[in-house]
Short mmCIF file of C-alpha atoms and ligand atoms in Angstrom, two decimals:
data_model
loop_
_atom_site.label_atom_id
_atom_site.label_comp_id
_atom_site.label_asym_id
_atom_site.label_seq_id
_atom_site.Cartn_x
_atom_site.Cartn_y
_atom_site.Cartn_z
CA MET A 855 106.85 65.42 103.40
CA ASN A 856 109.77 64.31 101.28
CA GLU A 857 107.44 63.43 98.42
CA ARG A 858 105.72 66.80 98.69
CA TYR A 859 109.12 68.50 98.68
CA LEU A 860 110.23 66.65 95.56
CA ARG A 861 107.01 67.48 93.73
CA MET A 862 107.34 71.17 94.60
CA MET A 863 111.04 71.16 93.67
CA GLY A 864 110.14 69.80 90.23
CA LYS A 865 107.48 72.45 89.74
CA LEU A 866 109.77 75.27 90.86
CA ALA A 867 112.65 74.01 88.73
CA ALA A 868 110.43 74.15 85.67
CA LEU A 869 109.72 77.79 86.54
CA GLY A 870 113.37 78.59 87.29
CA GLN A 871 112.48 79.26 90.95
CA GLU A 872 114.08 76.38 92.85
CA ARG A 873 116.20 78.79 94.92
CA ALA A 874 113.08 79.42 97.01
CA LEU A 875 113.82 76.08 98.73
CA ARG A 876 117.52 76.62 99.30
CA PHE A 877 117.21 76.77 103.11
CA TRP A 878 115.26 73.50 103.24
CA PRO A 879 117.97 71.46 105.02
CA GLU A 880 118.03 74.01 107.87
CA LEU A 881 114.27 74.12 108.48
CA ASP A 882 112.28 72.18 111.07
CA GLU A 883 109.16 70.21 110.09
CA ASN A 884 106.69 72.98 110.90
CA SER A 885 108.57 75.62 108.95
CA ARG A 886 108.90 73.24 106.01
CA ARG A 887 105.15 72.62 105.99
CA ARG A 888 104.35 76.33 106.15
CA LEU A 889 106.73 77.14 103.31
CA LEU A 890 105.24 74.39 101.12
CA ASP A 891 101.73 75.65 101.94
CA GLN A 892 102.72 79.14 100.82
CA LEU A 893 104.28 77.85 97.62
CA ASP A 894 101.17 75.77 96.91
CA HIS A 895 99.06 78.92 97.00
CA LEU A 896 101.11 80.74 94.38
CA ASP A 897 99.41 81.42 91.08
CA GLU A 898 101.40 79.22 88.68
CA GLU A 899 100.17 81.03 85.61
CA PHE A 900 101.44 84.28 87.08
CA LEU A 901 104.85 82.75 87.80
CA ALA A 902 105.12 81.26 84.33
CA ALA A 903 104.14 84.56 82.74
CA GLN A 904 106.60 86.40 84.96
CA ARG A 905 109.35 84.11 83.72
CA GLN A 906 108.52 84.72 80.11
CA ARG A 907 107.57 88.38 80.63
CA LYS A 908 104.43 87.45 78.75
CA TRP A 909 101.78 89.81 80.02
CA PRO A 910 101.48 93.50 79.30
CA LEU A 911 103.75 95.21 81.79
CA VAL A 912 103.68 98.85 82.66
CA ALA A 913 107.12 99.70 83.96
CA ALA A 914 107.90 103.12 85.35
CA GLY A 915 106.96 105.76 82.77
CA ALA A 916 103.87 105.54 80.60
CA GLY A 917 105.59 105.70 77.21
CA ASN A 918 105.05 108.41 74.65
CA LEU A 919 102.22 110.70 75.74
CA ASP A 920 102.46 113.29 72.95
CA GLY A 921 99.06 112.31 71.62
CA PHE A 922 97.36 112.14 75.03
CA THR A 923 94.27 114.39 75.07
CA PRO A 924 91.66 114.91 77.81
CA GLN A 925 88.51 112.77 77.82
CA PRO A 926 85.37 114.92 77.44
CA TYR A 927 83.34 115.15 80.65
CA ILE A 928 80.00 116.39 81.94
CA PRO A 929 80.66 119.42 84.14
CA LEU A 930 78.67 120.40 87.22
CA PRO A 931 75.45 122.16 86.19
CA ALA A 932 75.89 125.87 85.50
CA SER A 933 72.53 126.78 83.95
CA ARG A 934 68.85 126.08 84.47
CA GLU A 935 68.88 123.72 81.52
CA GLU A 936 71.81 121.76 82.91
CA GLU A 937 70.14 121.62 86.33
CA GLU A 938 67.14 119.99 84.68
CA ARG A 939 69.39 117.49 82.92
CA TRP A 940 70.97 116.56 86.26
CA ASP A 941 67.51 116.26 87.84
CA ARG A 942 66.41 113.84 85.12
CA ALA A 943 69.55 111.77 85.70
CA ARG A 944 68.87 111.80 89.45
CA ARG A 945 65.34 110.50 88.92
CA ASP A 946 66.63 107.75 86.61
CA GLY A 947 69.24 106.75 89.19
CA GLU A 948 66.57 106.65 91.90
CA LYS A 949 64.57 104.25 89.75
CA LEU A 950 67.58 101.92 89.53
CA LEU A 951 67.93 101.99 93.31
CA ALA A 952 64.22 101.30 93.72
CA GLN A 953 64.55 98.33 91.36
CA GLY A 954 67.40 96.89 93.46
CA ALA A 955 69.64 96.97 90.37
CA VAL A 956 72.68 98.47 92.12
CA ALA A 957 75.44 96.97 94.29
CA VAL A 958 78.41 98.58 95.98
CA LEU A 959 82.06 97.49 96.00
CA VAL A 960 84.64 98.87 98.40
CA VAL A 961 88.31 98.04 98.10
CA ALA A 962 89.78 97.75 101.59
CA GLY A 963 92.74 95.42 101.15
CA GLY A 964 95.53 98.01 101.06
CA GLN A 965 98.35 98.08 103.58
CA GLY A 966 97.90 101.75 104.53
CA THR A 967 101.66 102.18 104.78
CA ARG A 968 101.61 105.98 104.72
CA LEU A 969 98.96 106.24 107.45
CA GLY A 970 100.76 103.73 109.65
CA TYR A 971 97.55 102.66 111.45
CA PRO A 972 97.99 99.20 112.98
CA GLY A 973 94.55 97.85 111.97
CA ALA A 974 92.50 97.59 108.78
CA LYS A 975 92.11 101.13 107.38
CA GLY A 976 88.30 100.83 107.34
CA LYS A 977 88.37 100.68 111.16
CA TYR A 978 90.03 104.08 111.37
CA PRO A 979 88.08 106.32 113.80
CA VAL A 980 87.33 109.44 111.78
CA GLY A 981 84.05 110.82 113.20
CA PRO A 982 84.79 114.37 114.46
CA VAL A 983 82.75 113.85 117.66
CA THR A 984 82.24 110.12 118.29
CA GLY A 985 85.19 108.63 116.40
CA ARG A 986 82.83 106.74 114.07
CA SER A 987 84.91 104.46 111.85
CA LEU A 988 85.18 104.75 108.08
CA PHE A 989 83.30 101.44 107.75
CA GLN A 990 80.49 102.67 109.98
CA TYR A 991 80.03 105.84 107.91
CA HIS A 992 79.95 103.92 104.67
CA ILE A 993 77.57 101.23 105.89
CA GLU A 994 75.20 103.69 107.56
CA LYS A 995 74.95 105.59 104.27
CA MET A 996 73.93 102.34 102.63
CA VAL A 997 71.37 101.49 105.31
CA ALA A 998 69.86 104.96 104.83
CA LEU A 999 69.56 104.30 101.08
CA GLU A 1000 68.04 100.86 101.69
CA ARG A 1001 65.38 102.45 103.91
CA LYS A 1002 64.70 105.20 101.40
CA PHE A 1003 64.35 102.95 98.37
CA GLY A 1004 63.04 99.83 100.09
CA ARG A 1005 65.52 97.47 98.43
CA PRO A 1006 68.72 95.76 99.60
CA LEU A 1007 71.92 97.39 98.43
CA PRO A 1008 74.49 94.57 98.53
CA LEU A 1009 77.99 95.50 99.67
CA TYR A 1010 81.05 93.62 98.41
CA VAL A 1011 84.14 94.27 100.54
CA MET A 1012 87.54 93.37 99.16
CA THR A 1013 89.91 92.62 102.03
CA SER A 1014 93.39 91.10 101.98
CA PRO A 1015 94.49 87.88 103.69
CA ALA A 1016 96.16 90.13 106.28
CA ASN A 1017 92.95 91.90 107.34
CA HIS A 1018 90.13 89.58 106.21
CA GLN A 1019 89.33 88.00 109.61
CA GLU A 1020 89.88 91.31 111.38
CA THR A 1021 87.38 93.02 109.06
CA ILE A 1022 84.69 90.37 109.48
CA GLY A 1023 85.30 90.38 113.25
CA PHE A 1024 84.83 94.15 113.32
CA PHE A 1025 81.53 93.92 111.44
CA LYS A 1026 80.29 91.17 113.78
CA GLU A 1027 81.28 93.05 116.94
CA ASN A 1028 79.31 96.02 115.68
CA ASN A 1029 76.30 94.01 114.59
CA TRP A 1030 77.11 94.77 110.93
CA PHE A 1031 76.25 98.41 111.65
CA GLY A 1032 72.57 97.65 111.27
CA LYS A 1033 72.85 96.18 107.77
CA ASP A 1034 71.54 92.69 106.99
CA PRO A 1035 74.70 90.48 107.06
CA ARG A 1036 73.39 88.54 104.07
CA THR A 1037 74.00 91.69 102.04
CA ILE A 1038 77.65 92.14 103.09
CA ILE A 1039 80.04 89.88 101.21
CA CYS A 1040 83.71 89.99 102.23
CA PHE A 1041 86.35 88.37 100.04
CA PRO A 1042 90.16 88.49 100.20
CA GLN A 1043 92.28 89.69 97.32
CA ARG A 1044 95.11 87.71 95.79
CA MET A 1045 98.64 87.96 97.16
CA LEU A 1046 101.43 88.04 94.64
CA PRO A 1047 105.01 87.02 95.24
CA VAL A 1048 107.64 89.71 95.47
CA PHE A 1049 110.78 89.19 93.37
CA ASP A 1050 114.38 90.20 93.80
CA ASN A 1051 116.10 92.29 91.15
CA CYS A 1052 116.99 89.14 89.20
CA GLY A 1053 113.42 87.86 88.99
CA GLN A 1054 113.82 85.27 91.76
CA LEU A 1055 111.16 84.77 94.44
CA LEU A 1056 112.17 86.87 97.42
CA LEU A 1057 112.22 85.19 100.83
CA GLU A 1058 111.16 87.27 103.79
CA THR A 1059 112.66 84.72 106.18
CA ARG A 1060 114.34 81.40 105.46
CA ALA A 1061 110.96 79.75 105.73
CA SER A 1062 108.57 82.27 104.21
CA LEU A 1063 108.05 84.05 100.93
CA SER A 1064 107.67 87.78 100.64
CA LEU A 1065 104.11 88.42 99.43
CA SER A 1066 102.19 91.57 98.63
CA PRO A 1067 98.52 92.34 97.70
CA ASP A 1068 97.91 92.60 93.96
CA GLY A 1069 96.64 96.22 93.96
CA HIS A 1070 93.11 97.65 93.81
CA GLY A 1071 92.88 96.44 90.21
CA GLY A 1072 93.18 92.93 91.63
CA VAL A 1073 89.52 93.26 92.48
CA LEU A 1074 88.58 92.12 88.96
CA TYR A 1075 90.56 88.90 89.45
CA ALA A 1076 89.12 88.41 92.95
CA LEU A 1077 85.50 88.95 91.84
CA ARG A 1078 85.93 86.20 89.25
CA LYS A 1079 87.80 83.85 91.55
CA HIS A 1080 85.11 84.09 94.22
CA GLN A 1081 82.32 83.82 91.62
CA LEU A 1082 80.86 87.11 92.69
CA LEU A 1083 79.81 88.23 89.21
CA GLU A 1084 77.43 85.24 89.26
CA ASP A 1085 76.31 86.26 92.74
CA MET A 1086 75.50 89.77 91.45
CA ARG A 1087 73.61 88.40 88.47
CA ARG A 1088 71.52 86.20 90.80
CA ARG A 1089 70.67 89.25 92.90
CA GLY A 1090 69.47 91.18 89.85
CA ILE A 1091 72.33 93.69 89.88
CA ARG A 1092 73.03 95.74 86.73
CA HIS A 1093 75.50 98.35 87.96
CA LEU A 1094 78.35 98.22 90.47
CA PHE A 1095 79.42 101.34 92.37
CA TYR A 1096 83.16 101.20 93.26
CA PHE A 1097 84.99 103.28 95.86
CA GLN A 1098 88.04 103.22 98.10
CA VAL A 1099 87.61 102.73 101.81
CA ASP A 1100 89.63 105.79 102.79
CA ASN A 1101 87.39 108.44 101.20
CA VAL A 1102 85.08 109.42 104.03
CA LEU A 1103 82.95 111.79 101.96
CA VAL A 1104 82.08 109.39 99.12
CA ARG A 1105 78.44 109.68 98.05
CA ILE A 1106 77.68 106.01 97.77
CA ALA A 1107 75.43 105.12 94.82
CA ASP A 1108 74.75 108.79 94.05
CA PRO A 1109 71.54 108.70 91.96
CA ALA A 1110 72.60 111.41 89.48
CA TYR A 1111 75.83 109.53 88.73
CA LEU A 1112 73.92 106.26 88.30
CA GLY A 1113 71.36 107.95 86.08
CA PHE A 1114 73.92 109.49 83.69
CA HIS A 1115 75.85 106.21 83.55
CA ASP A 1116 72.71 104.26 82.69
CA GLN A 1117 71.37 106.83 80.18
CA MET A 1118 74.67 106.68 78.28
CA ALA A 1119 74.82 102.88 78.52
CA ALA A 1120 78.37 103.44 79.81
CA GLU A 1121 80.44 100.35 80.52
CA MET A 1122 82.66 102.17 83.00
CA SER A 1123 82.45 105.65 84.53
CA ALA A 1124 84.57 107.98 86.61
CA ARG A 1125 83.96 110.94 88.86
CA THR A 1126 86.38 113.80 88.74
CA VAL A 1127 87.02 117.04 90.57
CA ARG A 1128 88.51 120.28 89.35
CA LYS A 1129 92.20 120.11 90.25
CA ARG A 1130 93.43 122.60 92.84
CA ASP A 1131 96.62 123.21 90.86
CA PRO A 1132 98.49 121.58 87.97
CA TRP A 1133 100.45 119.33 90.35
CA GLU A 1134 97.65 117.90 92.48
CA LYS A 1135 98.20 114.18 92.98
CA LEU A 1136 95.27 112.83 90.99
CA GLY A 1137 95.00 110.67 87.87
CA HIS A 1138 94.14 112.15 84.48
CA ILE A 1139 91.55 110.57 82.23
CA GLY A 1140 92.29 111.01 78.57
CA ARG A 1141 92.53 109.36 75.19
CA LEU A 1142 95.57 107.86 73.56
CA ASP A 1143 95.62 105.96 70.28
CA GLY A 1144 91.84 105.79 70.18
CA ALA A 1145 91.38 104.28 73.65
CA CYS A 1146 90.66 105.74 77.04
CA LYS A 1147 93.64 105.80 79.38
CA VAL A 1148 94.30 107.07 82.87
CA ILE A 1149 97.70 108.59 83.46
CA GLU A 1150 98.86 109.11 87.01
CA TYR A 1151 100.22 112.45 88.20
CA THR A 1152 103.68 110.92 88.48
CA GLU A 1153 103.65 110.03 84.80
CA LEU A 1154 102.12 113.11 83.16
CA PRO A 1155 104.90 115.28 81.69
CA GLU A 1156 105.27 118.78 83.14
CA GLU A 1157 104.26 120.50 79.88
CA LYS A 1158 100.97 118.56 79.85
CA LYS A 1159 100.34 119.31 83.52
CA THR A 1160 100.60 123.04 82.93
CA ALA A 1161 99.09 123.20 79.41
CA ARG A 1162 96.07 125.52 79.04
CA ASN A 1163 92.90 125.14 76.96
CA GLU A 1164 91.30 127.85 74.80
CA GLU A 1165 89.37 129.29 77.76
CA GLY A 1166 92.58 129.65 79.75
CA GLY A 1167 91.81 126.78 82.17
CA LEU A 1168 94.06 123.78 82.67
CA LEU A 1169 93.87 121.39 79.71
CA PHE A 1170 94.04 118.47 82.15
CA GLY A 1171 92.00 120.31 84.76
CA GLN A 1172 90.00 117.33 86.04
CA GLY A 1173 91.40 114.71 88.38
CA SER A 1174 89.97 111.25 88.95
CA ILE A 1175 88.97 110.50 92.55
CA ALA A 1176 88.66 106.71 92.16
CA ILE A 1177 84.88 106.54 92.32
CA HIS A 1178 83.73 104.33 89.46
CA LEU A 1179 80.67 102.67 88.08
CA PHE A 1180 80.84 99.40 86.18
CA SER A 1181 78.02 97.82 84.28
CA LEU A 1182 77.81 94.13 85.16
CA ASP A 1183 77.64 93.32 81.44
CA PHE A 1184 81.08 94.91 81.06
CA LEU A 1185 82.62 92.96 83.94
CA GLU A 1186 81.15 89.75 82.54
CA ARG A 1187 82.53 90.55 79.09
CA LEU A 1188 86.04 91.10 80.51
CA ALA A 1189 85.77 87.73 82.28
CA ARG A 1190 84.45 85.96 79.18
CA GLN A 1191 87.19 87.39 77.01
CA LYS A 1192 89.78 86.54 79.69
CA ILE A 1193 90.99 90.13 79.69
CA GLU A 1194 93.62 90.76 82.37
CA LEU A 1195 94.66 94.19 83.55
CA PRO A 1196 98.32 95.01 82.99
CA TYR A 1197 100.77 94.81 85.88
CA HIS A 1198 102.57 97.89 87.13
CA ILE A 1199 106.02 97.29 88.51
CA ALA A 1200 107.24 99.09 91.60
CA ARG A 1201 110.75 98.80 92.95
CA LYS A 1202 110.67 98.77 96.75
CA LYS A 1203 112.74 98.16 99.80
CA VAL A 1204 111.39 95.18 101.73
CA ALA A 1205 112.66 93.03 104.58
CA SER A 1206 114.30 89.85 103.35
CA VAL A 1207 116.88 87.21 104.26
CA GLU A 1208 118.96 88.16 101.25
CA ASP A 1209 122.32 89.73 101.46
CA GLN A 1210 121.50 93.45 101.30
CA ARG A 1211 124.88 94.43 99.87
CA ALA A 1212 123.88 94.04 96.25
CA ALA A 1213 120.74 96.13 96.76
CA ALA A 1214 122.55 98.80 98.77
CA ALA A 1215 124.21 99.96 95.57
CA ASP A 1216 120.73 100.54 94.22
CA GLY A 1217 119.47 102.78 97.01
CA GLY A 1218 118.38 99.72 98.99
CA LEU A 1219 115.66 98.84 96.49
CA ASN A 1220 115.92 95.08 96.76
CA ALA A 1221 112.44 94.08 95.61
CA VAL A 1222 110.11 94.20 92.64
CA LYS A 1223 106.36 94.25 93.34
CA PHE A 1224 103.55 93.76 90.87
CA GLU A 1225 100.22 95.58 91.16
CA GLN A 1226 97.13 96.05 89.05
CA PHE A 1227 95.29 99.39 88.97
CA ILE A 1228 91.54 99.53 88.56
CA PHE A 1229 91.58 102.49 86.19
CA ASP A 1230 93.38 100.43 83.55
CA ALA A 1231 89.99 98.80 82.89
CA PHE A 1232 89.00 102.02 81.07
CA SER A 1233 91.07 101.05 78.05
CA PHE A 1234 88.78 98.04 77.52
CA ALA A 1235 85.50 99.95 77.86
CA ASN A 1236 83.57 100.94 74.75
CA ARG A 1237 81.43 103.64 76.31
CA ILE A 1238 82.69 105.87 79.10
CA LEU A 1239 81.13 108.57 81.23
CA VAL A 1240 83.20 111.14 83.12
CA LEU A 1241 81.14 113.22 85.52
CA GLU A 1242 82.40 116.16 87.51
CA THR A 1243 81.62 116.47 91.21
CA ASP A 1244 82.22 119.00 93.96
CA ARG A 1245 85.09 117.82 96.13
CA ARG A 1246 83.67 119.49 99.26
CA PHE A 1247 80.86 116.95 99.29
CA GLU A 1248 82.53 113.91 97.82
CA PHE A 1249 86.28 113.65 98.27
CA SER A 1250 88.47 113.69 101.35
CA PRO A 1251 90.72 110.65 101.49
CA ILE A 1252 92.86 109.58 104.42
CA LYS A 1253 96.29 108.73 103.06
CA ASN A 1254 98.89 110.33 105.34
CA ARG A 1255 99.42 110.49 109.07
CA GLU A 1256 99.41 114.28 108.99
CA GLY A 1257 99.32 117.21 106.58
CA GLU A 1258 97.19 116.95 103.46
CA ASP A 1259 94.82 113.99 103.01
CA SER A 1260 95.15 113.02 106.67
CA PRO A 1261 92.70 112.24 109.50
CA ALA A 1262 92.79 115.94 110.45
CA THR A 1263 91.71 117.12 106.99
CA ALA A 1264 89.04 114.39 106.76
CA ARG A 1265 87.53 115.47 110.12
CA ARG A 1266 87.67 119.10 109.07
CA ASP A 1267 85.98 118.37 105.73
CA LEU A 1268 83.26 116.27 107.39
CA SER A 1269 82.53 118.98 109.96
CA GLU A 1270 82.49 121.62 107.19
CA MET A 1271 80.02 119.63 105.11
CA PHE A 1272 77.70 119.20 108.10
CA ALA A 1273 78.11 122.89 108.97
CA GLY A 1274 76.99 123.72 105.42
CA TRP A 1275 73.82 121.64 105.91
CA LEU A 1276 73.09 123.37 109.23
CA GLU A 1277 73.69 126.78 107.69
CA ALA A 1278 71.28 125.92 104.87
CA CYS A 1279 68.74 125.30 107.65
CA GLY A 1280 69.43 128.72 109.17
CA ILE A 1281 71.67 127.53 112.03
CA SER A 1282 75.19 128.91 112.40
CA PRO A 1283 77.74 126.79 114.26
CA ARG A 1284 80.44 128.78 116.01
CA ARG A 1285 83.35 129.86 113.82
CA HIS A 1286 86.71 131.50 114.51
CA ALA A 1287 87.48 134.98 113.21
CA ASP A 1288 89.27 133.45 110.19
CA GLY A 1289 86.07 131.59 109.25
CA THR A 1290 87.19 128.10 110.27
CA LEU A 1291 84.85 126.07 112.45
CA ALA A 1292 85.34 126.36 116.18
CA VAL A 1293 83.33 123.21 117.02
CA PRO A 1294 83.40 119.67 115.61
CA ILE A 1295 80.16 118.50 114.02
CA GLU A 1296 78.97 114.98 113.31
CA ILE A 1297 75.69 113.86 111.77
CA SER A 1298 74.96 110.16 111.35
CA PRO A 1299 73.85 109.21 107.84
CA LEU A 1300 70.92 107.49 109.57
CA TYR A 1301 69.85 110.89 110.90
CA ALA A 1302 70.20 112.85 107.65
CA MET A 1303 72.01 112.50 104.34
CA SER A 1304 71.48 116.07 103.10
CA ALA A 1305 70.44 119.55 104.17
CA ASP A 1306 66.86 118.80 103.02
CA GLU A 1307 66.59 115.70 105.19
CA LEU A 1308 68.10 117.61 108.11
CA GLN A 1309 65.60 120.45 107.77
CA ALA A 1310 62.73 118.01 108.27
CA LYS A 1311 63.91 116.78 111.69
CA LEU A 1312 66.13 119.44 113.19
CA PRO A 1313 65.81 119.47 117.00
CA PRO A 1314 64.76 122.81 118.48
CA GLY A 1315 67.25 124.85 120.52
CA LEU A 1316 70.43 123.28 119.15
CA ASP A 1317 73.46 124.59 121.09
CA THR A 1318 75.80 125.93 118.41
CA GLU A 1319 78.52 126.96 120.86
CA ARG A 1320 79.55 123.38 121.61
CA GLU A 1321 80.28 120.29 119.57
CA ILE A 1322 77.23 119.15 117.62
CA LEU A 1323 76.21 115.51 117.36
CA LEU A 1324 73.04 114.37 115.64
CA GLU A 1325 72.35 110.66 115.83
CA GLU A 1326 69.40 108.42 115.33
CA HIS A 1327 68.26 107.17 118.73
CA ALA A 1328 67.21 103.59 119.31
CA GLY A 1329 63.53 103.27 118.47
CA ALA A 1330 63.50 106.59 116.58
P1 LIG B 2480 96.23 103.21 98.15
O1 LIG B 2480 96.94 103.01 96.87
O2 LIG B 2480 96.04 104.58 98.63
O3 LIG B 2480 96.94 102.30 99.24
O4 LIG B 2480 94.85 102.46 98.04
P2 LIG B 2480 96.74 102.18 100.80
O5 LIG B 2480 96.97 100.77 101.15
O6 LIG B 2480 95.43 102.71 101.28
O7 LIG B 2480 97.89 103.09 101.38
P3 LIG B 2480 99.47 103.10 101.12
O8 LIG B 2480 99.68 103.42 99.67
O9 LIG B 2480 100.02 101.75 101.52
O10 LIG B 2480 99.95 104.19 102.03
C1 LIG B 2480 93.68 103.04 97.61
C2 LIG B 2480 92.56 102.08 97.95
O11 LIG B 2480 92.75 100.82 97.34
C3 LIG B 2480 92.75 99.78 98.30
C4 LIG B 2480 93.08 100.46 99.62
O12 LIG B 2480 92.56 99.70 100.71
C5 LIG B 2480 92.40 101.81 99.45
O13 LIG B 2480 91.01 101.71 99.72
N1 LIG B 2480 93.75 98.77 97.92
C6 LIG B 2480 95.01 99.14 97.57
C7 LIG B 2480 93.39 97.44 97.96
O14 LIG B 2480 92.23 97.10 98.30
N2 LIG B 2480 94.33 96.52 97.64
C8 LIG B 2480 95.59 96.85 97.26
O15 LIG B 2480 96.40 95.93 96.96
C9 LIG B 2480 95.94 98.20 97.22
#
């Protein structure tokens, strides 16, 4: 143990981080071993770069945005001609699915602090009638696509060390929701050390470091580390569909989106919705200094948020909903060229053994966290597609415990979407006088994925006065 301690001390001293072992004399053998294990797992390159401030850092504020202009996008179809263009894209996307050239990536490693749910967020019971989990919805959509196109649709799930075993356990308990387990690949994201305000490793306890997941952008690092780009290549994948686990409405591997992305030979794509108002909390895709850049709502200056275009609409009227497509060629190029996403710095309040007095003067913000954001990959892409979508059918994230973007709004939006399908089939679920639904509705993706599919198998005599549940029955 002593030898291991001395080796680690030497390494930390070279990085200016030897204070991390200052409680060593007080620790018992087990605690010492655990602390050394944690230190062994740290990414040395990251620590060295942190010391020298070597990498591109994005501190609070995005710099001068005077020249930031919106990225052109393809709007939802508004004419016969545009409808036909979307239909052609849909058919092209369907061909890609039928070739087995598409895989899906969900990022599910976040801590879900705002929601405050004790388990992995993907386990959250959101189904309006049965309490189907987010994971079940997503995976059933994929199984439905696999049946339709007759090819496996591999799913890559990014977890974090904190919820990795829990996530795999949940899939096993539920028999992988009917999907072939060989097509579900779970991998944990990297944990990064948290620093104090002086750049020293922060200790959570005397015997443990404070660690934090490296952000959704960490998925690029994790895919490389776990050799999953090679895995995709072996499976014949050409395009990767990316989404966040908390968006219950996401249209996984939407053929029209895939088709446009492929037709344009885009390296990376984004789906956007028309913003509800200038201040909606979505990212803005635009161009700055010749490259594509996504600026978060917190960073876009007020005059840009409210600026109008020639038609009188908002200049930055589209918001990104974190549904992306990557071409595998692009991801491989980033890996080959050793391109790293920048790190965003967030100052936080976290539990630690440190004397809190110094931080108290600073509003209690005692810690500095580093995170990567997936949308920063846009600035490295040569060809980009931005495609508008209708939020009612594609975007309802669960972020907060209550209020907007909460379980209540997700259940409402799901029920409303299903009600729309039923209404298109001539069935009217009960509504209150103000037009809101009076009954919860849930349709399994294995039963129907659209109004058209529903029409074909609608049971006769559906009771529209009570909750409506349409599920595939065993053997159906
Ligand atoms: P959010 O930034 O909304 O974070 O993540 P969150 O963890 O869900 O919630 P808060 O901010 O702590 O309240 C958007 C998506 O990115 C994933 C999340 O799981 C979610 O699907 N994510 C986020 C990761 O996979 N890893 C991270 O380090 C951060």
